[in-house]
Coordinates of C-alpha atoms and ligand atoms in Angstrom, one line a residue:
X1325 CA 58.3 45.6 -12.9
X1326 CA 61.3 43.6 -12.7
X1327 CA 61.2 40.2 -12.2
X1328 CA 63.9 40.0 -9.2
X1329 CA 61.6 42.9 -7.3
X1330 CA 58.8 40.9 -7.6
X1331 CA 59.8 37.7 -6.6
X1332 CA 62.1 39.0 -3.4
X1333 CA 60.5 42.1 -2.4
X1334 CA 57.4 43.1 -4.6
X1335 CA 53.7 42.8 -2.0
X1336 CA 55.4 41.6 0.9
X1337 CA 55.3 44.1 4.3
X1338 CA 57.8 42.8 6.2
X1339 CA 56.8 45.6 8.8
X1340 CA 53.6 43.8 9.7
X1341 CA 55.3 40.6 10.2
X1342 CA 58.4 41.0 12.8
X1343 CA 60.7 41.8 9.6
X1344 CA 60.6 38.1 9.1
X1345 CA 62.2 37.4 5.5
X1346 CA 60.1 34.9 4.9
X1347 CA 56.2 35.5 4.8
X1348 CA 54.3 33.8 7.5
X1349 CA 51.8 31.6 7.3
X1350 CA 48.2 32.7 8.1
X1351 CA 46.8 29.3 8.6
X1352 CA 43.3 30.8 9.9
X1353 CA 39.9 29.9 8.5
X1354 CA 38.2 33.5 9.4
X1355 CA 38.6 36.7 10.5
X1356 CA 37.6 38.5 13.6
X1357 CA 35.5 42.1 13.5
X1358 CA 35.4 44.9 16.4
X1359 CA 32.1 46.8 14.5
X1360 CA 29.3 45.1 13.2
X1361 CA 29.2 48.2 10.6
X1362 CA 32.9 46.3 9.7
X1363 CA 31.5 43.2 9.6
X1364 CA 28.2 44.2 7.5
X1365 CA 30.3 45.8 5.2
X1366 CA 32.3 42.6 4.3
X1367 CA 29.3 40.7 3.9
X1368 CA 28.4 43.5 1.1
X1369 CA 31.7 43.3 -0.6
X1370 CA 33.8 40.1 0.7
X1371 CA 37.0 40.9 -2.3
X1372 CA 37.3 44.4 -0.4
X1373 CA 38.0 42.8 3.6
X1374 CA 39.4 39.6 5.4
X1375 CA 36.4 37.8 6.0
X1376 CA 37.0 34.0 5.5
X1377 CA 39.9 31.9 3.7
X1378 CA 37.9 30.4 1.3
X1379 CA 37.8 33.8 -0.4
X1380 CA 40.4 35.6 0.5
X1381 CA 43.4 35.1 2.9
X1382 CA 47.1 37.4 3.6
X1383 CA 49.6 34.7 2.5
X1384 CA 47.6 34.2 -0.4
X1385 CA 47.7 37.4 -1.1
X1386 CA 51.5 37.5 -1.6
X1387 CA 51.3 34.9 -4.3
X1388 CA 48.7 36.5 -5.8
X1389 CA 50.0 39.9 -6.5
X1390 CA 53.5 38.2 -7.3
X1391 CA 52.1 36.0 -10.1
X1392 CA 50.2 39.2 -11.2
X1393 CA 52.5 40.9 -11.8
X1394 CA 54.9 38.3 -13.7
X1395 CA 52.2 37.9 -16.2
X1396 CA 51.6 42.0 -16.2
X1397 CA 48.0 41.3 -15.7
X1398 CA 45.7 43.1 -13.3
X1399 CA 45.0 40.3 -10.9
X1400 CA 45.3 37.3 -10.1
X1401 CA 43.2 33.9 -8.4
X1402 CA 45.5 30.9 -7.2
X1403 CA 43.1 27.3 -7.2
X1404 CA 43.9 24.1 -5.4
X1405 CA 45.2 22.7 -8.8
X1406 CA 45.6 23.5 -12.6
X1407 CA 42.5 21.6 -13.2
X1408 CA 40.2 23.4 -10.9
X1409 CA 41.4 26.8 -12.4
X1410 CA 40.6 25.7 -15.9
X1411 CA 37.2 24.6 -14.5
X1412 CA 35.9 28.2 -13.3
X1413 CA 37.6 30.0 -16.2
X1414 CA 35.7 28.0 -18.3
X1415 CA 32.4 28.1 -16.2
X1416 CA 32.6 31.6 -15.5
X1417 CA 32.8 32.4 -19.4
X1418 CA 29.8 30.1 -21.0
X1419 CA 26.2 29.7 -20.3
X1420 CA 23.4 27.0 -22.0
X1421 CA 23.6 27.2 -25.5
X1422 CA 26.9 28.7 -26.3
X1423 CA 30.3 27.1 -28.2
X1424 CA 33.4 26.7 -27.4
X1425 CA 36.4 26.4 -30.0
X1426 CA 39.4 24.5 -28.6
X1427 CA 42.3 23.7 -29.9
X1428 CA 42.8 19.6 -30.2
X1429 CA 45.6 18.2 -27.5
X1430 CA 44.9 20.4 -24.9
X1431 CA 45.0 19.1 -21.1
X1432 CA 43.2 16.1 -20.8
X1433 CA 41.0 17.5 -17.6
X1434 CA 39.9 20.4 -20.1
X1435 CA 38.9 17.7 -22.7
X1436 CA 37.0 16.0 -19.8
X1437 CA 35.0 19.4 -19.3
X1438 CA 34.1 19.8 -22.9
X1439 CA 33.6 16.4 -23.3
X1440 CA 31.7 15.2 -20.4
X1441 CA 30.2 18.0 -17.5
X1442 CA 29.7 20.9 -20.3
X1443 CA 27.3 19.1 -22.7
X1444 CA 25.0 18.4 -19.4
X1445 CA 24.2 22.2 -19.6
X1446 CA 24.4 22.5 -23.6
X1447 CA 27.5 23.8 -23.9
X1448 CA 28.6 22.4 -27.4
X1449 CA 32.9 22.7 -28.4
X1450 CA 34.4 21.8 -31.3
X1451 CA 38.2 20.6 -31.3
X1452 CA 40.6 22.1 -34.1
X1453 CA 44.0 22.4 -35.6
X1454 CA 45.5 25.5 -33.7
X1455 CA 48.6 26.1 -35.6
X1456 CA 46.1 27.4 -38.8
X1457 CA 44.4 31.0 -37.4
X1458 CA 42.0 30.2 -40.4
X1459 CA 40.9 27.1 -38.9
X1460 CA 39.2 29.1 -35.6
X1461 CA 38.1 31.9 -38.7
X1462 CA 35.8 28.5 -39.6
X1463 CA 35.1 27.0 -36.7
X1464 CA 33.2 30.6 -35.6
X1465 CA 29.4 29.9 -35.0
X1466 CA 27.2 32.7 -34.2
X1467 CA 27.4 30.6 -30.1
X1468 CA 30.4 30.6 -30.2
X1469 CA 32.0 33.0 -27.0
X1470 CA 35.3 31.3 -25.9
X1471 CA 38.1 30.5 -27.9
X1472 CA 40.2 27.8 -25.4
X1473 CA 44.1 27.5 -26.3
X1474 CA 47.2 25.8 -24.8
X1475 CA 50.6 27.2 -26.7
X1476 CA 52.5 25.0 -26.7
X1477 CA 50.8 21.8 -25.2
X1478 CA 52.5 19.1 -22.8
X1479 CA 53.4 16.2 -25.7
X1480 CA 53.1 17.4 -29.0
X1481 CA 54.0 21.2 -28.3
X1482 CA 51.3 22.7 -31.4
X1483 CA 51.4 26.8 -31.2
X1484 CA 48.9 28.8 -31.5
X1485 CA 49.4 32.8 -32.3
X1486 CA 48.5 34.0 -29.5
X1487 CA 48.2 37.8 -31.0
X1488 CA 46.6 36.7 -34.3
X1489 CA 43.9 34.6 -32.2
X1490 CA 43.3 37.1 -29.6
X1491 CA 42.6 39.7 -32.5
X1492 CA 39.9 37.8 -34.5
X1493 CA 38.4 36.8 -31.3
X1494 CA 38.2 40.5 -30.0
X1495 CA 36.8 41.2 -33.5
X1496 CA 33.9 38.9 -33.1
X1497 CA 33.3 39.5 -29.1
X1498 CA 34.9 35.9 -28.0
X1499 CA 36.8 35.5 -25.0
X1500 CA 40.3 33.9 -24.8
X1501 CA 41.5 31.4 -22.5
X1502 CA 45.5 29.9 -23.0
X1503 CA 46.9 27.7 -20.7
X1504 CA 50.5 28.5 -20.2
X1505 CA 52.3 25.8 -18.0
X1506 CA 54.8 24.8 -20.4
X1507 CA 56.4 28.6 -20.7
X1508 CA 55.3 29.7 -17.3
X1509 CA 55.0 33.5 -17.5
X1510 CA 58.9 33.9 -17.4
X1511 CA 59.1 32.4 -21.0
X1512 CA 55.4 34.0 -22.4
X1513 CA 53.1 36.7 -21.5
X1514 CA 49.9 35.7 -23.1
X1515 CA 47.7 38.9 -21.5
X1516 CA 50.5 41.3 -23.3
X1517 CA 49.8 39.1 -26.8
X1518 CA 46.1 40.5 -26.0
X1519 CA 44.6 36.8 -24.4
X1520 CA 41.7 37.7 -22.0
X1521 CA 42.9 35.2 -19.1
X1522 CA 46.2 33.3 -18.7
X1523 CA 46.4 29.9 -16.4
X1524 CA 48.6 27.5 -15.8
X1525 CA 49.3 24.4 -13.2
X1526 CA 51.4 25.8 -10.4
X1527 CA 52.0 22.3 -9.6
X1528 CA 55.0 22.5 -12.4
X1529 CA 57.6 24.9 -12.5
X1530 CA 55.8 27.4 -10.1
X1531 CA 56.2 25.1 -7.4
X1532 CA 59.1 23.5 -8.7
X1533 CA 59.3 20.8 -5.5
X1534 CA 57.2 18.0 -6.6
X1535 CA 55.1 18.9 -3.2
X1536 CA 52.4 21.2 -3.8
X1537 CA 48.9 20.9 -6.8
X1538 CA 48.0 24.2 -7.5
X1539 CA 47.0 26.3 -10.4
X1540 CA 47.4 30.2 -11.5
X1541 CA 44.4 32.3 -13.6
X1542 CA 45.3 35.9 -14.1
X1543 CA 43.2 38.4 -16.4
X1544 CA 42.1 41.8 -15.9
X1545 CA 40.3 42.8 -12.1
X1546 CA 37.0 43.2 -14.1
X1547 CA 37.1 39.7 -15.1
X1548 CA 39.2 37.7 -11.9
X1549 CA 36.7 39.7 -9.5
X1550 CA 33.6 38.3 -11.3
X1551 CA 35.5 34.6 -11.1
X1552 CA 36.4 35.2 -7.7
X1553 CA 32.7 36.4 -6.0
X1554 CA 30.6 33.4 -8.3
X1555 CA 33.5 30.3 -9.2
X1556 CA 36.1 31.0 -6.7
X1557 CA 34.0 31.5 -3.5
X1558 CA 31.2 28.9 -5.1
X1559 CA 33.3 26.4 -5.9
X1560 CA 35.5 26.7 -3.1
X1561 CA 38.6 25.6 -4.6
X1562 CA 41.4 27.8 -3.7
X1563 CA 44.3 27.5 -2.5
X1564 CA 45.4 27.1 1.6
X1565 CA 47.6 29.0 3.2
X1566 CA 50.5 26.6 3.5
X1567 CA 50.2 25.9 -0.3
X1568 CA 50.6 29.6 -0.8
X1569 CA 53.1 29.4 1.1
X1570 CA 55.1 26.9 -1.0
X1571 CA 54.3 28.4 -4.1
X1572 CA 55.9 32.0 -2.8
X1573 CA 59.1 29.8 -1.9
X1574 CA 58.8 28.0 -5.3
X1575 CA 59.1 31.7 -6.9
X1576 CA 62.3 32.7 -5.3
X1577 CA 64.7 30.3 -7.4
X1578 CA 62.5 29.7 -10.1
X1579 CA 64.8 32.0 -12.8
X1580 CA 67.6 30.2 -11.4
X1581 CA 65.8 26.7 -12.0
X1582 CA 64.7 27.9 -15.6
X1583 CA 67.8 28.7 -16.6
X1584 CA 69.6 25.5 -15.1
X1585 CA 67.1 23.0 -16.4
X1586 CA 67.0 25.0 -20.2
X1587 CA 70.9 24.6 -20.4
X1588 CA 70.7 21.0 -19.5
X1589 CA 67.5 20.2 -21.5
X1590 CA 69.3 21.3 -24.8
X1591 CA 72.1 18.8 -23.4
X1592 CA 70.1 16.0 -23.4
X1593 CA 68.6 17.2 -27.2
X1594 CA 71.7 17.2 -28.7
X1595 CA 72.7 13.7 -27.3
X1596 CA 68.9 12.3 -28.5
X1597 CA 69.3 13.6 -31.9
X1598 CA 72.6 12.0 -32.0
X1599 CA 71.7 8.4 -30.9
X1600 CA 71.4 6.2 -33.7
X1601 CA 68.3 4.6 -32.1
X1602 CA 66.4 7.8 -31.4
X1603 CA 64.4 8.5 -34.8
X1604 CA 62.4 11.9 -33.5
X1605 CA 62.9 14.3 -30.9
X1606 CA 60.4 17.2 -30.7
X1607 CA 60.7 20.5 -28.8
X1608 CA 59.5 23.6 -29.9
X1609 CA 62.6 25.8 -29.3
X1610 CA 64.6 23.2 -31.2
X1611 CA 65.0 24.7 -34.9
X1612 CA 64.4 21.0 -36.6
X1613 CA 60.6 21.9 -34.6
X1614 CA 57.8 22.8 -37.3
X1615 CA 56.5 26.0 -35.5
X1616 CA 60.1 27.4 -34.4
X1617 CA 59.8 30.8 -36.5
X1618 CA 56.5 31.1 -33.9
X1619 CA 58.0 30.1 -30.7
X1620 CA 60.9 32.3 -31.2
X1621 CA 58.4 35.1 -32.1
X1622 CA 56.0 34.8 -29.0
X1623 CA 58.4 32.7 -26.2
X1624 CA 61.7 33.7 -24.8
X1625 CA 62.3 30.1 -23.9
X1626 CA 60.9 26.7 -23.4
X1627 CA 62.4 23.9 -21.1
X1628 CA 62.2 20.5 -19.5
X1629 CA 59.3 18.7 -21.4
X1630 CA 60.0 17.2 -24.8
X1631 CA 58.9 14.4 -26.3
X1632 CA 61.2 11.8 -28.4
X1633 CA 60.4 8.2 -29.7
X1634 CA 62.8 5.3 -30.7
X1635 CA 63.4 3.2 -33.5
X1636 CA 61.1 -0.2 -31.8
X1637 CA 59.6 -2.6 -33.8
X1638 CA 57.9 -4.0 -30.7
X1639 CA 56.1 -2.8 -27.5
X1640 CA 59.0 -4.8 -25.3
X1641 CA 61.9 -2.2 -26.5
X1642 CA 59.8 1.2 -25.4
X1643 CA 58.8 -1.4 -22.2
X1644 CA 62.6 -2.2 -21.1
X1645 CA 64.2 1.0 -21.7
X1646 CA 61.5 2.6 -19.4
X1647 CA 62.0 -0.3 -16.8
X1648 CA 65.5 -0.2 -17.1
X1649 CA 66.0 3.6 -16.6
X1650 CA 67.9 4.2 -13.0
X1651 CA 67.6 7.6 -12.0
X1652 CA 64.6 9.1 -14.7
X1653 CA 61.2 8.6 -12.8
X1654 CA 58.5 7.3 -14.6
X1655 CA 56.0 9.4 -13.1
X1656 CA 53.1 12.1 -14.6
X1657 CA 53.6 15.7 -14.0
X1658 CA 56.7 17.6 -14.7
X1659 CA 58.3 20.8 -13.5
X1660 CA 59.8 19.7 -10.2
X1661 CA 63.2 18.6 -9.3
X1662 CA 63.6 15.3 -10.7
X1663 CA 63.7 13.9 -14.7
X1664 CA 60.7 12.0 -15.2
X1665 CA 59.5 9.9 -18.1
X1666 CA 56.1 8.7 -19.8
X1667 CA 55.8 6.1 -22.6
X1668 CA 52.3 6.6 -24.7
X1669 CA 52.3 3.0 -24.6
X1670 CA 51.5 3.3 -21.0
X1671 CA 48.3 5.0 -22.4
X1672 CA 46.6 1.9 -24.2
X1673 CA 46.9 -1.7 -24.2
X1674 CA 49.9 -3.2 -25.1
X1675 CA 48.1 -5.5 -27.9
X1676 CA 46.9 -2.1 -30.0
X1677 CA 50.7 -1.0 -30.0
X1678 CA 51.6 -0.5 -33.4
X1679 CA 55.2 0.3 -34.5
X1680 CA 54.2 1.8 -38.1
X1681 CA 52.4 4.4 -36.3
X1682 CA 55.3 7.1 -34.4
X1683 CA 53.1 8.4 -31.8
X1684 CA 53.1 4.7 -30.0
X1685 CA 56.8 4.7 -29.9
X1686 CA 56.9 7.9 -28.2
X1687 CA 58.0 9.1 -25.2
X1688 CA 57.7 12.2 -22.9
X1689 CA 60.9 13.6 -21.4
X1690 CA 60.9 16.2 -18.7
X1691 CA 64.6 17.7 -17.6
X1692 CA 65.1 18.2 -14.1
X1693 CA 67.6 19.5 -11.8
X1694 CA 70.2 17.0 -12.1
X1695 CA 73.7 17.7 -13.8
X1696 CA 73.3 16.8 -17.8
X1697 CA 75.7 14.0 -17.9
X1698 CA 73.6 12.4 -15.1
X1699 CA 70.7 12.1 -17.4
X1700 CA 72.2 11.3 -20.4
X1701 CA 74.1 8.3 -19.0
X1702 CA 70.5 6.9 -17.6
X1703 CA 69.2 7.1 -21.0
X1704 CA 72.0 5.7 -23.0
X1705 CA 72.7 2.2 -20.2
X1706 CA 68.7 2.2 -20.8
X1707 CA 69.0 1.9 -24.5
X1708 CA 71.6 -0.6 -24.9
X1709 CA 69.6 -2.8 -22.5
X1710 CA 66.5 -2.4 -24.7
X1711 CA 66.5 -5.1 -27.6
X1712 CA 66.8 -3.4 -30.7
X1713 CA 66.5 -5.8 -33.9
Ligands
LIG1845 C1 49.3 19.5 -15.1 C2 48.6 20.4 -16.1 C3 47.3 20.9 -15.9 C4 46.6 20.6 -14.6 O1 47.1 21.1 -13.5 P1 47.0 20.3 -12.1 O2 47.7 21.2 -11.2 O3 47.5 19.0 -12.2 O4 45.5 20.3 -11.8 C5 46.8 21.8 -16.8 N1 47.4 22.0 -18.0 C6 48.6 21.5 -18.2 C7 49.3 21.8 -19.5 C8 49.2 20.7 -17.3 O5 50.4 20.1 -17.7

């Protein structure tokens, strides 16, 4: 399908709906019946009928079949947030006694799971290096029945092959999970590379606003239908109407915003690489990036969110650029409208900072909507006001 038919035209019928051009909003909790054979046969099969929002609801239904379709996957679930997605992907996939193989530097609400809720029901994981398909060859127990990958992640940017992965685990029977945020599907198709279910945080560039927390798991009906009558309905985290709603208007200009923000992102890389006080800038689609024969392989692009670090010898440098920065927010999350920044320093205490050791003096970057020169002058009046000796 292509991508402008799905995001202007594909699942909505504008002939139920006035010929509105914009979907409307069906803020209702339920659903009404004329028959009680109607009603009874919703209670036997609730995915089939409108019976109650919490499971399934018209204006979600627009987003749903949209963000199918852009990841070519059969169906599609839309949470209240990225995290709550990963939650019933994962909880729908493992029972007592089974393993999970993750790679290391995944989300840190995934780590939380694993770490944390999973062991509770003795679910064991073990973290490893992604970027080696041998490493998940040797990290295979006989419990093992989910393989849990992020490609590329949101600071360092590790790879995984997603085809070579989603091979050895169809060999051995293990289901695949990849969270795909940074590329949203416009940039990688994990279900064509053969991955079993494809999420990501909607809250990024799906929505695209800074306005909306939402999160995307596609896969195939057989597997989003078994999510959707135990997790979905159980958990009761989906998403409301007017969230939809946002999403569906994120979609309409999210090429557009893709291609702005890649354009300016490699802007702002050229001028980092440049600066004599920058020391590292890493990106994935930048060539000087370790895995770039890979992205270029499985992603068609890669934008906004990079990480760079500068040459500080103490905390106070990485403290007053940050502080001194204008426009760039210093705020979590990324995807929206406006550049934002994160120091790790803000992650620890600022006694245990350690120059010698490059991932303290590193900072996340994400690219928004303004014009490049806009940026780039934040970051270099920042710099010069940071004390370099
Ligand atoms: C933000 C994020 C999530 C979580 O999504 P929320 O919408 O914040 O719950 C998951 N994975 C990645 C890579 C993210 O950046």
């Amino acid at each position: 399908m292509d991508i402008s038919y799905i995001l202007n035209e594909y699942a909505e019928d504008r002939e139920n709906y006035f010929r509105a051009v914009a979907p409307p909003i069906i803020q209702t909790s339920n659903f009404a019946f004329e028959k009680v054979d109607d009603l009874r046969k919703s209670f036997e099969d609730e995915y089939a009928t409108w019976l109650y929002s919490r499971g399934l609801n018209p204006t979600v239904e627009i987003l749903r079949k949209k963000l199918a379709a852009l990841d070519a996957a059969e169906d599609c679930l839309v949470f209240n947030s990225g995290a709550a997605a990963i939650f019933a992907a994962v909880l729908a996939n493992v029972k007592s006694g089974d393993h999970i193989v993750s790679v290391k530097g995944v989300y840190t609400w995934a780590k939380k799971m694993f770490e944390i809720i999973l062991p509770r029901f003795h679910v064991t994981h073990s973290y490893i290096d992604g970027t080696d398909i041998e490493n998940f060859k040797k990290a295979i127990q006989p419990n093992t029945t989910l393989f849990y990958l992020e490609s590329p992640n949101s600071w360092t940017f590790e790879l995984q092959d997603l085809q070579a992965v989603a091979t050895l685990a169809k060999q051995h029977g293990i289901i695949t999970i990849c969270d795909n945020s940074f590329c949203t599907p416009l940039y990688q198709k994990p279900i064509q590379l053969g991955i079993d279910l494809c999420l990501q945080s909607a809250t990024k560039y799906i929505s695209g606003h800074s306005d909306t927390v939402a999160g995307v798991l596609t896969g195939s009906s057989k597997m989003i239908q078994k999510i959707f009558n135990s997790e979905y309905l159980n958990i009761g985290s989906g998403i409301q109407p007017f969230n939809a709603w946002l999403l569906i208007r994120g979609l309409r200009t999210l090429p557009a915003r893709l291609e702005r923000i890649t354009k300016t992102t490699i802007q702002v890389i050229a001028f980092l690489k440049n600066h004599p006080a920058v020391d590292e800038v890493v990106f994935p689609m930048d060539e000087s990036f370790s895995q770039y024969s890979l992205a270029k392989q499985q992603m068609t692009g890669g934008c906004g969110l990079l990480t760079f670090s500068i040459k500080a010898t103490a905390v106070e440098t990485i403290e007053t650029f940050c502080n001194e920065l204008q426009h760039i927010l210093m705020a979590v999350s990324w995807g929206g409208y406006e550049s934002l920044i994160i120091p790790a320093c803000s992650g620890f205490k600022r006694e245990l900072f350690n120059a010698v050791i490059p991932e303290h003096r590193r900072m996340r970057l994400y690219v928004g909507l303004e014009d490049a020169d806009y940026i780039i002058n934040d970051i270099e009046q920042a710099l010069k006001k940071a004390p370099f000796s």
